[in-house]
């Protein structure tokens, strides 16, 4: 083992990939206790624990399970039950006797398989950050008859929730012979305030054909002690939690309390957000369906706009902090003349502003379609009509309706222009998009996510979320998917493709572009951050 680095170096390492805008993150260097870091090499089970200070009230202090290998290889591993219960027995995986999988050449995943977070590299690059590959293992840590699993859905609705529930139930039953599965009603508070629903393959057989969640959902209601007490009292030993970043933070806290009590309980998260803003993973389930459904609203806006003199169709789509739905729906539609998202500031008045562009497009085409994400332009709305930064029970800031506000601003602008008629139609399909069943693509994705979660739990892994990374299903530590949001990169080629498609101005000043480029140059990979720290400490 190598000697310990300085306290400052360790503290900076704990900041890797964190939210650098968080006040608590900036105060990281102020915490008092000095720590010790030891370089880790395989085998995977022999590793030290590196604690990071909490950055949010709900977040636990995660243990970073880091394994380093040759050529700059770093594995950000996930916890295992044997980390704190070392004497657990294990058993042959019952899948080896399942006739459905008898023809598969190599069904079990190699224990050392990992997936790189970054796949575009140069020849001299180190191998970089990896995550553990998802899939069935040859040995499991639960016997099928002893499993009592529970499933809970939290937060807002999203296409595919029922599909995930269905595939968790059917996967546990068909692949591993688990017969005792409970559905927790009404989100986190359902653990201690509502009844449970016995879930069987027959009960969930057709639920993927309808939207919403058969278990019900809610925001907030997280009481860690009550939840873990209920899990312990019921004898539940596998917990599957479906929800967004706030829900996954709650799952991380539940896992930490379960580990503190020494319970043989696997806690698994399945990330859900229609906005596609969860970090690390390629995409979240329901996103493809949302983009597809958004096309219907854009098509309706286009028909309305081109049917009247100087018609404008304004469509508001979901995207509280990230404009992925608006961007991809715009690229898919090709009928949109302007797309406004939270990541790209815009302005109304003056040269190069939105009003000038609208007038130009109406003179050229006699109609136009505008797509705006719900979180766009919040800084433009007068402080007097702001919601005073109120938050919903999940901690999300309550936004004002940019669609209605922008509609009125456009109407007011053209009311002052006596020589130019304008007809505007505003469409808000938000709840229509959230409430529909998932399409074929998302149904397949939900199935694979559910199965990956089951395989991980049965193999004894815990304290992780499942997700697609570079096309491969992986197990990701909770803290990695909750520490920051995935956002549209306005200096990336995809946003440039959108600007080219719509012919809209970027609305960005040279200063805005320079700041965006600098933000992208900040280290985002654990390996890059460690390298820069090592270079600075020698």
Coordinates of C-alpha atoms in Angstrom, one line a residue:
X1 CA 0.0 0.0 0.0
X2 CA 1.1 3.5 -0.8
X3 CA 1.4 6.4 1.7
X4 CA -1.6 8.6 2.2
X5 CA -2.0 11.8 0.1
X6 CA -2.6 15.1 1.7
X7 CA -5.9 16.1 3.2
X8 CA -6.4 18.7 0.5
X9 CA -5.9 16.1 -2.2
X10 CA -8.4 13.7 -0.6
X11 CA -11.0 16.5 -0.2
X12 CA -10.6 17.4 -3.8
X13 CA -11.0 13.8 -4.9
X14 CA -14.3 13.7 -2.9
X15 CA -15.6 16.5 -5.1
X16 CA -15.2 14.5 -8.3
X17 CA -18.2 14.9 -10.6
X18 CA -20.1 16.7 -7.9
X19 CA -22.3 19.7 -8.3
X20 CA -19.7 22.5 -8.2
X21 CA -22.4 25.1 -7.8
X22 CA -23.6 23.7 -4.5
X23 CA -22.8 25.9 -1.5
X24 CA -22.2 22.7 0.5
X25 CA -19.7 21.5 -2.1
X26 CA -17.8 24.7 -2.0
X27 CA -17.6 24.3 1.8
X28 CA -16.1 20.8 1.5
X29 CA -12.7 22.0 2.5
X30 CA -14.0 23.3 5.8
X31 CA -15.0 20.1 7.4
X32 CA -12.7 19.3 10.3
X33 CA -11.8 15.6 10.4
X34 CA -8.6 14.7 8.5
X35 CA -9.0 11.5 6.4
X36 CA -6.8 8.8 5.0
X37 CA -6.9 7.4 1.5
X38 CA -5.3 4.2 0.4
X39 CA -4.8 3.3 -3.2
X40 CA -6.9 0.2 -4.1
X41 CA -6.1 -2.6 -6.4
X42 CA -8.1 -5.8 -7.1
X43 CA -9.4 -8.1 -5.7
X44 CA -12.6 -6.1 -5.6
X45 CA -13.7 -7.1 -2.1
X46 CA -10.5 -5.7 -0.4
X47 CA -11.0 -1.9 -0.6
X48 CA -11.0 1.0 1.9
X49 CA -14.0 3.3 2.4
X50 CA -13.7 6.9 1.4
X51 CA -16.4 9.1 2.9
X52 CA -17.7 12.3 1.2
X53 CA -19.5 15.0 3.1
X54 CA -23.2 15.3 2.5
X55 CA -24.1 17.8 -0.1
X56 CA -27.9 17.8 0.4
X57 CA -30.0 17.2 3.5
X58 CA -31.5 14.0 2.1
X59 CA -28.2 12.6 0.8
X60 CA -26.3 10.1 2.9
X61 CA -22.5 10.2 3.1
X62 CA -21.7 7.7 0.4
X63 CA -18.8 5.3 0.6
X64 CA -16.9 5.5 -2.7
X65 CA -16.0 2.0 -3.6
X66 CA -13.1 2.6 -6.0
X67 CA -10.9 0.0 -7.6
X68 CA -7.9 1.0 -9.6
X69 CA -6.1 -1.2 -12.2
X70 CA -3.4 -1.0 -14.8
X71 CA -3.2 1.6 -17.5
X72 CA -5.4 4.2 -15.7
X73 CA -8.3 1.8 -15.2
X74 CA -10.8 2.9 -12.5
X75 CA -13.9 0.9 -11.5
X76 CA -16.6 2.8 -9.6
X77 CA -18.1 -0.3 -8.0
X78 CA -21.3 -0.7 -6.2
X79 CA -21.9 -2.1 -2.7
X80 CA -22.4 -5.8 -2.0
X81 CA -24.2 -7.4 0.9
X82 CA -21.0 -9.2 1.9
X83 CA -19.3 -5.9 2.4
X84 CA -21.0 -5.7 5.8
X85 CA -22.3 -9.3 6.1
X86 CA -19.2 -11.2 5.2
X87 CA -20.5 -14.7 6.1
X88 CA -23.5 -14.8 3.9
X89 CA -24.0 -18.1 2.1
X90 CA -24.4 -18.2 -1.7
X91 CA -26.2 -20.6 -4.0
X92 CA -26.2 -21.7 -7.6
X93 CA -28.2 -19.5 -9.9
X94 CA -31.6 -21.2 -10.6
X95 CA -31.4 -19.8 -14.2
X96 CA -28.9 -22.6 -15.0
X97 CA -31.9 -25.0 -14.8
X98 CA -34.3 -22.8 -16.6
X99 CA -35.2 -24.3 -20.0
X100 CA -35.8 -20.9 -21.6
X101 CA -32.1 -20.1 -21.2
X102 CA -30.6 -23.6 -21.9
X103 CA -29.7 -22.7 -25.5
X104 CA -27.8 -19.5 -24.6
X105 CA -24.1 -20.0 -25.2
X106 CA -22.9 -17.8 -22.4
X107 CA -25.7 -16.5 -20.3
X108 CA -23.9 -15.6 -17.1
X109 CA -21.9 -12.4 -17.0
X110 CA -18.2 -12.7 -16.3
X111 CA -17.6 -11.4 -12.7
X112 CA -14.9 -9.0 -13.9
X113 CA -16.9 -7.5 -16.8
X114 CA -17.1 -3.7 -16.7
X115 CA -18.4 -1.0 -19.0
X116 CA -16.4 2.2 -19.8
X117 CA -18.1 5.6 -19.2
X118 CA -16.1 7.2 -22.0
X119 CA -15.6 5.3 -25.3
X120 CA -14.2 8.0 -27.6
X121 CA -10.5 8.1 -26.7
X122 CA -7.1 8.7 -28.2
X123 CA -4.4 6.1 -28.4
X124 CA -2.5 7.6 -25.4
X125 CA -5.5 8.0 -23.1
X126 CA -5.8 6.0 -19.9
X127 CA -8.6 3.5 -19.8
X128 CA -10.7 5.7 -17.5
X129 CA -13.8 5.2 -15.4
X130 CA -15.8 2.0 -15.7
X131 CA -19.0 0.7 -14.1
X132 CA -19.9 -2.9 -13.3
X133 CA -21.7 -4.7 -16.1
X134 CA -25.3 -5.8 -15.3
X135 CA -26.5 -9.3 -15.8
X136 CA -27.0 -12.7 -14.2
X137 CA -24.2 -14.2 -12.1
X138 CA -23.5 -17.9 -11.5
X139 CA -23.9 -17.5 -7.8
X140 CA -26.8 -15.8 -6.0
X141 CA -27.2 -14.7 -2.4
X142 CA -31.0 -15.3 -2.0
X143 CA -32.9 -18.5 -2.3
X144 CA -36.0 -18.1 -4.3
X145 CA -38.4 -19.3 -1.5
X146 CA -36.9 -16.8 1.0
X147 CA -37.3 -13.7 -1.2
X148 CA -39.9 -11.2 -0.2
X149 CA -39.6 -8.3 -2.7
X150 CA -41.4 -5.0 -2.8
X151 CA -41.8 -2.4 -5.5
X152 CA -42.6 1.3 -5.1
X153 CA -43.1 4.2 -7.6
X154 CA -42.4 7.8 -6.6
X155 CA -42.6 11.2 -8.2
X156 CA -44.3 12.3 -11.3
X157 CA -45.8 10.0 -14.0
X158 CA -43.8 8.8 -16.9
X159 CA -44.5 6.4 -19.8
X160 CA -43.3 2.9 -18.9
X161 CA -43.9 2.8 -15.2
X162 CA -46.4 0.0 -15.5
X163 CA -44.0 -1.9 -17.9
X164 CA -41.2 -1.8 -15.3
X165 CA -43.6 -3.0 -12.6
X166 CA -44.8 -5.8 -14.8
X167 CA -41.3 -6.9 -15.8
X168 CA -40.0 -6.8 -12.2
X169 CA -42.9 -9.1 -11.2
X170 CA -42.7 -11.4 -14.2
X171 CA -38.9 -11.5 -14.1
X172 CA -38.7 -12.4 -10.4
X173 CA -41.3 -15.1 -11.0
X174 CA -40.3 -16.6 -14.3
X175 CA -36.5 -16.4 -14.0
X176 CA -36.0 -17.0 -10.3
X177 CA -39.2 -18.6 -9.1
X178 CA -40.0 -15.8 -6.6
X179 CA -43.6 -15.9 -5.5
X180 CA -43.9 -13.2 -2.8
X181 CA -43.9 -9.7 -4.2
X182 CA -45.6 -6.7 -2.7
X183 CA -46.6 -3.4 -4.3
X184 CA -46.3 -0.3 -2.1
X185 CA -49.2 2.0 -2.7
X186 CA -48.7 5.8 -3.1
X187 CA -45.0 6.3 -3.1
X188 CA -42.6 6.5 -0.1
X189 CA -45.3 7.3 2.4
X190 CA -47.1 4.1 1.4
X191 CA -44.5 2.2 3.3
X192 CA -46.1 3.3 6.6
X193 CA -49.4 5.0 5.6
X194 CA -51.0 2.7 3.0
X195 CA -51.8 -0.9 2.4
X196 CA -49.7 -3.1 0.1
X197 CA -50.9 -5.0 -3.0
X198 CA -49.9 -8.6 -3.6
X199 CA -48.3 -8.6 -7.1
X200 CA -48.6 -11.7 -9.3
X201 CA -47.9 -12.3 -13.0
X202 CA -51.6 -12.6 -13.5
X203 CA -52.3 -9.3 -11.8
X204 CA -49.8 -7.4 -13.9
X205 CA -50.3 -9.2 -17.1
X206 CA -51.9 -6.3 -19.1
X207 CA -50.8 -3.2 -17.1
X208 CA -48.2 -2.2 -19.6
X209 CA -51.0 -1.3 -22.0
X210 CA -52.1 1.6 -19.9
X211 CA -50.4 4.7 -18.7
X212 CA -49.6 5.8 -15.1
X213 CA -48.8 3.4 -12.4
X214 CA -51.0 0.8 -10.8
X215 CA -49.3 1.3 -7.5
X216 CA -50.0 5.0 -7.4
X217 CA -47.4 7.6 -6.7
X218 CA -46.7 10.8 -4.7
X219 CA -44.0 13.4 -4.0
X220 CA -42.3 13.7 -0.7
X221 CA -43.4 11.6 2.2
X222 CA -39.9 10.3 2.9
X223 CA -39.3 9.2 6.5
X224 CA -36.2 7.0 6.5
X225 CA -36.7 5.4 9.9
X226 CA -40.4 4.6 9.3
X227 CA -39.6 3.2 5.9
X228 CA -36.8 1.0 7.1
X229 CA -38.8 -0.1 10.2
X230 CA -41.6 -1.2 7.9
X231 CA -39.2 -3.1 5.6
X232 CA -37.7 -4.8 8.6
X233 CA -41.0 -5.6 10.3
X234 CA -42.5 -7.1 7.1
X235 CA -39.3 -9.2 6.4
X236 CA -38.8 -7.6 3.0
X237 CA -35.3 -8.4 1.7
X238 CA -35.4 -6.9 -1.8
X239 CA -36.6 -3.3 -2.4
X240 CA -37.1 -2.0 -6.0
X241 CA -37.5 1.8 -6.1
X242 CA -38.6 3.5 -9.3
X243 CA -38.3 7.3 -9.5
X244 CA -36.2 10.3 -10.5
X245 CA -33.2 11.9 -8.9
X246 CA -35.0 12.9 -5.7
X247 CA -36.3 9.4 -5.4
X248 CA -32.9 7.9 -5.9
X249 CA -31.5 10.2 -3.2
X250 CA -34.1 8.8 -0.9
X251 CA -33.2 5.2 -2.0
X252 CA -29.6 6.0 -1.1
X253 CA -30.6 7.1 2.4
X254 CA -32.7 4.0 2.9
X255 CA -29.8 1.8 1.8
X256 CA -27.4 3.5 4.3
X257 CA -29.8 2.9 7.1
X258 CA -30.3 -0.7 6.1
X259 CA -26.6 -1.2 6.1
X260 CA -26.2 0.6 9.4
X261 CA -28.7 -1.9 10.9
X262 CA -26.9 -4.9 9.3
X263 CA -30.0 -6.1 7.4
X264 CA -29.8 -8.6 4.6
X265 CA -31.8 -6.4 2.2
X266 CA -30.9 -5.4 -1.3
X267 CA -31.9 -1.9 -2.3
X268 CA -32.1 -1.2 -6.1
X269 CA -33.1 1.9 -7.9
X270 CA -34.5 2.2 -11.4
X271 CA -34.1 5.8 -12.6
X272 CA -37.2 7.5 -14.0
X273 CA -37.4 11.0 -15.5
X274 CA -39.3 12.0 -18.6
X275 CA -36.9 14.9 -19.0
X276 CA -33.9 12.6 -19.6
X277 CA -31.8 14.6 -17.2
X278 CA -30.3 11.8 -15.1
X279 CA -26.5 11.8 -15.2
X280 CA -24.3 9.1 -16.5
X281 CA -26.9 7.0 -18.3
X282 CA -27.6 7.2 -22.0
X283 CA -31.3 7.9 -21.6
X284 CA -34.2 7.3 -19.2
X285 CA -37.1 5.1 -20.0
X286 CA -40.2 6.9 -21.3
X287 CA -38.1 9.5 -23.2
X288 CA -38.6 8.0 -26.6
X289 CA -42.4 7.8 -26.0
X290 CA -42.4 11.4 -24.8
X291 CA -40.6 12.7 -27.9
X292 CA -42.9 10.7 -30.2
X293 CA -46.1 12.0 -28.4
X294 CA -44.7 15.5 -28.6
X295 CA -44.8 15.2 -32.4
X296 CA -48.6 15.2 -32.2
X297 CA -48.7 18.5 -30.4
X298 CA -46.2 20.0 -32.9
X299 CA -48.1 18.7 -35.9
X300 CA -51.3 20.3 -34.5
X301 CA -49.6 23.6 -33.9
X302 CA -48.2 23.5 -37.5
X303 CA -51.7 22.8 -38.9
X304 CA -53.2 25.7 -36.9
X305 CA -50.4 28.1 -37.8
X306 CA -50.5 27.5 -41.6
X307 CA -54.3 27.7 -41.8
X308 CA -54.5 31.4 -40.8
X309 CA -52.8 34.6 -41.7
X310 CA -49.5 35.0 -40.0
X311 CA -50.3 32.1 -37.7
X312 CA -48.0 31.2 -34.8
X313 CA -48.3 27.8 -33.1
X314 CA -46.6 27.8 -29.7
X315 CA -46.1 24.4 -28.0
X316 CA -44.8 24.1 -24.4
X317 CA -43.1 20.8 -23.7
X318 CA -41.6 19.3 -20.5
X319 CA -38.1 20.2 -19.4
X320 CA -37.8 21.8 -16.0
X321 CA -34.0 22.1 -16.1
X322 CA -33.0 20.2 -19.3
X323 CA -34.4 20.7 -22.8
X324 CA -33.9 17.2 -24.2
X325 CA -37.6 16.6 -25.1
X326 CA -37.9 20.0 -26.8
X327 CA -34.6 19.5 -28.7
X328 CA -35.3 16.0 -29.9
X329 CA -38.9 16.7 -30.8
X330 CA -37.8 19.7 -32.8
X331 CA -35.2 17.7 -34.7
X332 CA -37.6 14.9 -35.4
X333 CA -40.4 17.2 -36.5
X334 CA -38.6 19.5 -39.0
X335 CA -41.7 21.8 -38.8
X336 CA -40.4 23.9 -35.9
X337 CA -39.0 27.4 -36.6
X338 CA -37.7 28.1 -33.1
X339 CA -36.8 26.0 -30.0
X340 CA -36.2 27.6 -26.6
X341 CA -34.7 25.5 -23.8
X342 CA -33.5 26.3 -20.2
X343 CA -29.8 25.8 -21.1
X344 CA -29.8 28.5 -23.8
X345 CA -30.8 32.0 -22.7
X346 CA -32.8 34.2 -25.1
X347 CA -34.1 37.7 -25.1
X348 CA -37.2 39.3 -26.7
X349 CA -36.5 42.9 -27.7
X350 CA -33.9 44.5 -29.9
X351 CA -31.7 43.3 -32.7
X352 CA -31.2 39.6 -32.9
X353 CA -34.1 39.1 -30.3
X354 CA -37.0 36.7 -30.5
X355 CA -39.5 39.3 -31.7
X356 CA -37.3 40.3 -34.6
X357 CA -36.9 36.7 -35.6
X358 CA -40.7 36.0 -35.4
X359 CA -41.4 39.0 -37.7
X360 CA -38.8 37.8 -40.2
X361 CA -40.2 34.2 -40.3
X362 CA -43.8 35.5 -40.7
X363 CA -42.8 37.7 -43.6
X364 CA -40.9 34.8 -45.3
X365 CA -43.4 31.9 -44.6
X366 CA -46.6 33.5 -43.3
X367 CA -46.6 31.1 -40.4
X368 CA -44.2 29.6 -37.8
X369 CA -44.0 27.1 -35.0
X370 CA -42.3 27.7 -31.7
X371 CA -41.4 25.0 -29.1
X372 CA -40.5 26.1 -25.6
X373 CA -39.4 23.9 -22.7
X374 CA -41.2 24.6 -19.4
X375 CA -38.0 25.8 -17.7
X376 CA -36.9 28.2 -20.4
X377 CA -36.9 31.9 -20.0
X378 CA -37.6 31.9 -16.3
X379 CA -35.2 34.8 -15.8
X380 CA -37.2 36.9 -18.2
X381 CA -40.4 36.7 -16.2
X382 CA -40.7 39.7 -13.9
X383 CA -39.7 39.2 -10.3
X384 CA -43.1 40.5 -9.2
X385 CA -44.9 37.5 -10.6
X386 CA -42.4 34.9 -9.6
X387 CA -43.4 32.1 -7.3
X388 CA -40.9 33.2 -4.7
X389 CA -38.8 30.1 -5.3
X390 CA -41.5 27.8 -3.8
X391 CA -40.8 24.1 -4.1
X392 CA -43.0 21.1 -4.5
X393 CA -42.7 18.2 -2.0
X394 CA -39.9 16.6 -4.0
X395 CA -37.8 19.8 -3.7
X396 CA -38.3 20.9 -7.3
X397 CA -38.7 24.7 -7.8
X398 CA -42.2 25.6 -8.9
X399 CA -41.9 27.3 -12.3
X400 CA -44.2 29.9 -13.8
X401 CA -45.9 29.0 -17.1
X402 CA -43.5 30.3 -19.7
X403 CA -45.9 29.3 -22.4
X404 CA -48.7 31.6 -21.3
X405 CA -46.3 34.4 -20.4
X406 CA -44.6 34.2 -23.8
X407 CA -47.9 33.9 -25.6
X408 CA -49.0 37.2 -24.0
X409 CA -45.7 38.9 -24.7
X410 CA -45.9 38.0 -28.4
X411 CA -49.5 39.2 -28.6
X412 CA -48.6 42.5 -26.9
X413 CA -45.7 43.0 -29.3
X414 CA -47.9 42.6 -32.4
X415 CA -50.7 44.6 -30.9
X416 CA -48.3 47.6 -31.1
X417 CA -47.6 46.9 -34.8
X418 CA -50.7 48.2 -36.6
X419 CA -49.6 47.1 -40.0
X420 CA -49.1 43.4 -39.1
X421 CA -51.8 40.9 -38.2
X422 CA -50.9 37.9 -36.1
X423 CA -52.9 34.8 -34.9
X424 CA -51.4 32.7 -32.1
X425 CA -52.5 29.3 -30.8
X426 CA -51.0 27.9 -27.6
X427 CA -50.8 24.2 -27.0
X428 CA -49.7 22.6 -23.7
X429 CA -49.7 18.7 -24.0
X430 CA -47.7 18.1 -20.8
X431 CA -50.1 15.7 -19.0
X432 CA -51.1 14.0 -22.2
X433 CA -47.5 13.1 -22.8
X434 CA -46.9 11.9 -19.2
X435 CA -50.0 9.8 -19.0
X436 CA -49.7 7.6 -22.1
X437 CA -48.4 4.0 -22.2
X438 CA -44.8 3.5 -23.4
X439 CA -44.1 2.7 -27.1
X440 CA -42.4 -0.4 -28.4
X441 CA -38.9 1.0 -28.0
X442 CA -39.5 2.0 -24.4
X443 CA -41.2 -1.3 -23.6
X444 CA -38.1 -3.2 -24.6
X445 CA -35.9 -0.9 -22.6
X446 CA -38.1 -1.1 -19.5
X447 CA -37.9 -4.9 -19.7
X448 CA -34.1 -4.9 -19.8
X449 CA -33.8 -2.4 -17.0
X450 CA -36.1 -4.5 -14.8
X451 CA -34.3 -7.7 -15.5
X452 CA -30.9 -6.0 -14.9
X453 CA -32.2 -4.8 -11.5
X454 CA -33.4 -8.3 -10.6
X455 CA -30.1 -10.0 -11.6
X456 CA -28.2 -7.5 -9.5
X457 CA -30.3 -7.9 -6.4
X458 CA -30.2 -11.7 -6.6
X459 CA -26.4 -11.6 -6.9
X460 CA -26.2 -9.7 -3.7
X461 CA -25.5 -6.2 -5.1
X462 CA -27.2 -3.3 -3.3
X463 CA -27.1 0.4 -3.1
X464 CA -27.1 0.9 -6.8
X465 CA -29.2 2.1 -9.8
X466 CA -29.4 0.4 -13.2
X467 CA -28.9 2.2 -16.4
X468 CA -27.7 2.1 -20.0
X469 CA -24.1 3.4 -20.4
X470 CA -22.8 3.4 -24.0
X471 CA -25.4 0.8 -25.0
X472 CA -24.6 -1.6 -22.1
X473 CA -26.6 -2.2 -19.0
X474 CA -24.6 -1.4 -15.9
X475 CA -24.8 -1.0 -12.1
X476 CA -24.1 2.6 -11.0
X477 CA -23.6 3.8 -7.4
X478 CA -26.5 6.0 -6.2
X479 CA -24.4 9.1 -5.7
X480 CA -23.2 9.1 -9.3
X481 CA -26.7 9.5 -10.7
X482 CA -27.9 12.1 -8.2
X483 CA -25.0 14.5 -7.8
X484 CA -25.8 16.5 -10.9
X485 CA -28.3 16.7 -13.8
X486 CA -27.7 15.8 -17.4
X487 CA -28.2 19.0 -19.5
X488 CA -28.2 19.9 -23.2
X489 CA -24.7 21.1 -24.2
X490 CA -25.2 24.2 -26.2
X491 CA -21.7 24.1 -27.5
X492 CA -22.2 20.5 -28.8
X493 CA -22.9 19.4 -32.4
X494 CA -26.4 18.2 -31.6
X495 CA -27.5 21.8 -30.6
X496 CA -25.8 23.1 -33.7
X497 CA -27.8 20.6 -35.8
X498 CA -31.0 22.0 -34.3
X499 CA -30.0 25.6 -35.0
X500 CA -29.2 24.5 -38.6
X501 CA -32.6 22.8 -38.9
X502 CA -34.7 25.7 -37.6
X503 CA -32.5 28.5 -38.9
X504 CA -33.1 30.3 -35.6
X505 CA -30.5 32.6 -34.1
X506 CA -28.6 31.2 -31.1
X507 CA -29.5 34.3 -29.0
X508 CA -26.1 33.9 -27.4
X509 CA -23.6 36.6 -27.0
X510 CA -19.9 35.9 -27.4
X511 CA -19.6 36.0 -23.6
X512 CA -22.3 33.4 -23.2
X513 CA -20.6 31.1 -25.7
X514 CA -17.2 31.5 -24.0
X515 CA -18.7 30.7 -20.6
X516 CA -20.4 27.6 -22.0
X517 CA -17.1 26.4 -23.5
X518 CA -15.3 26.9 -20.2
X519 CA -18.0 25.0 -18.3
X520 CA -17.5 22.0 -20.7
X521 CA -13.7 22.1 -20.1
X522 CA -14.0 21.5 -16.4
X523 CA -13.0 17.9 -15.4
X524 CA -16.0 15.6 -15.4
X525 CA -14.3 12.3 -15.3
X526 CA -12.9 10.8 -12.1
X527 CA -9.7 9.9 -13.9
X528 CA -9.2 13.4 -15.3
X529 CA -9.7 15.0 -11.9
X530 CA -7.3 12.6 -10.2
X531 CA -4.7 13.2 -12.8
X532 CA -4.9 16.9 -12.5
X533 CA -4.7 16.6 -8.7
X534 CA -1.7 14.3 -8.8
X535 CA 0.1 16.6 -11.2
X536 CA -0.4 19.5 -8.9
X537 CA 0.7 17.7 -5.7
X538 CA 4.1 16.5 -6.9

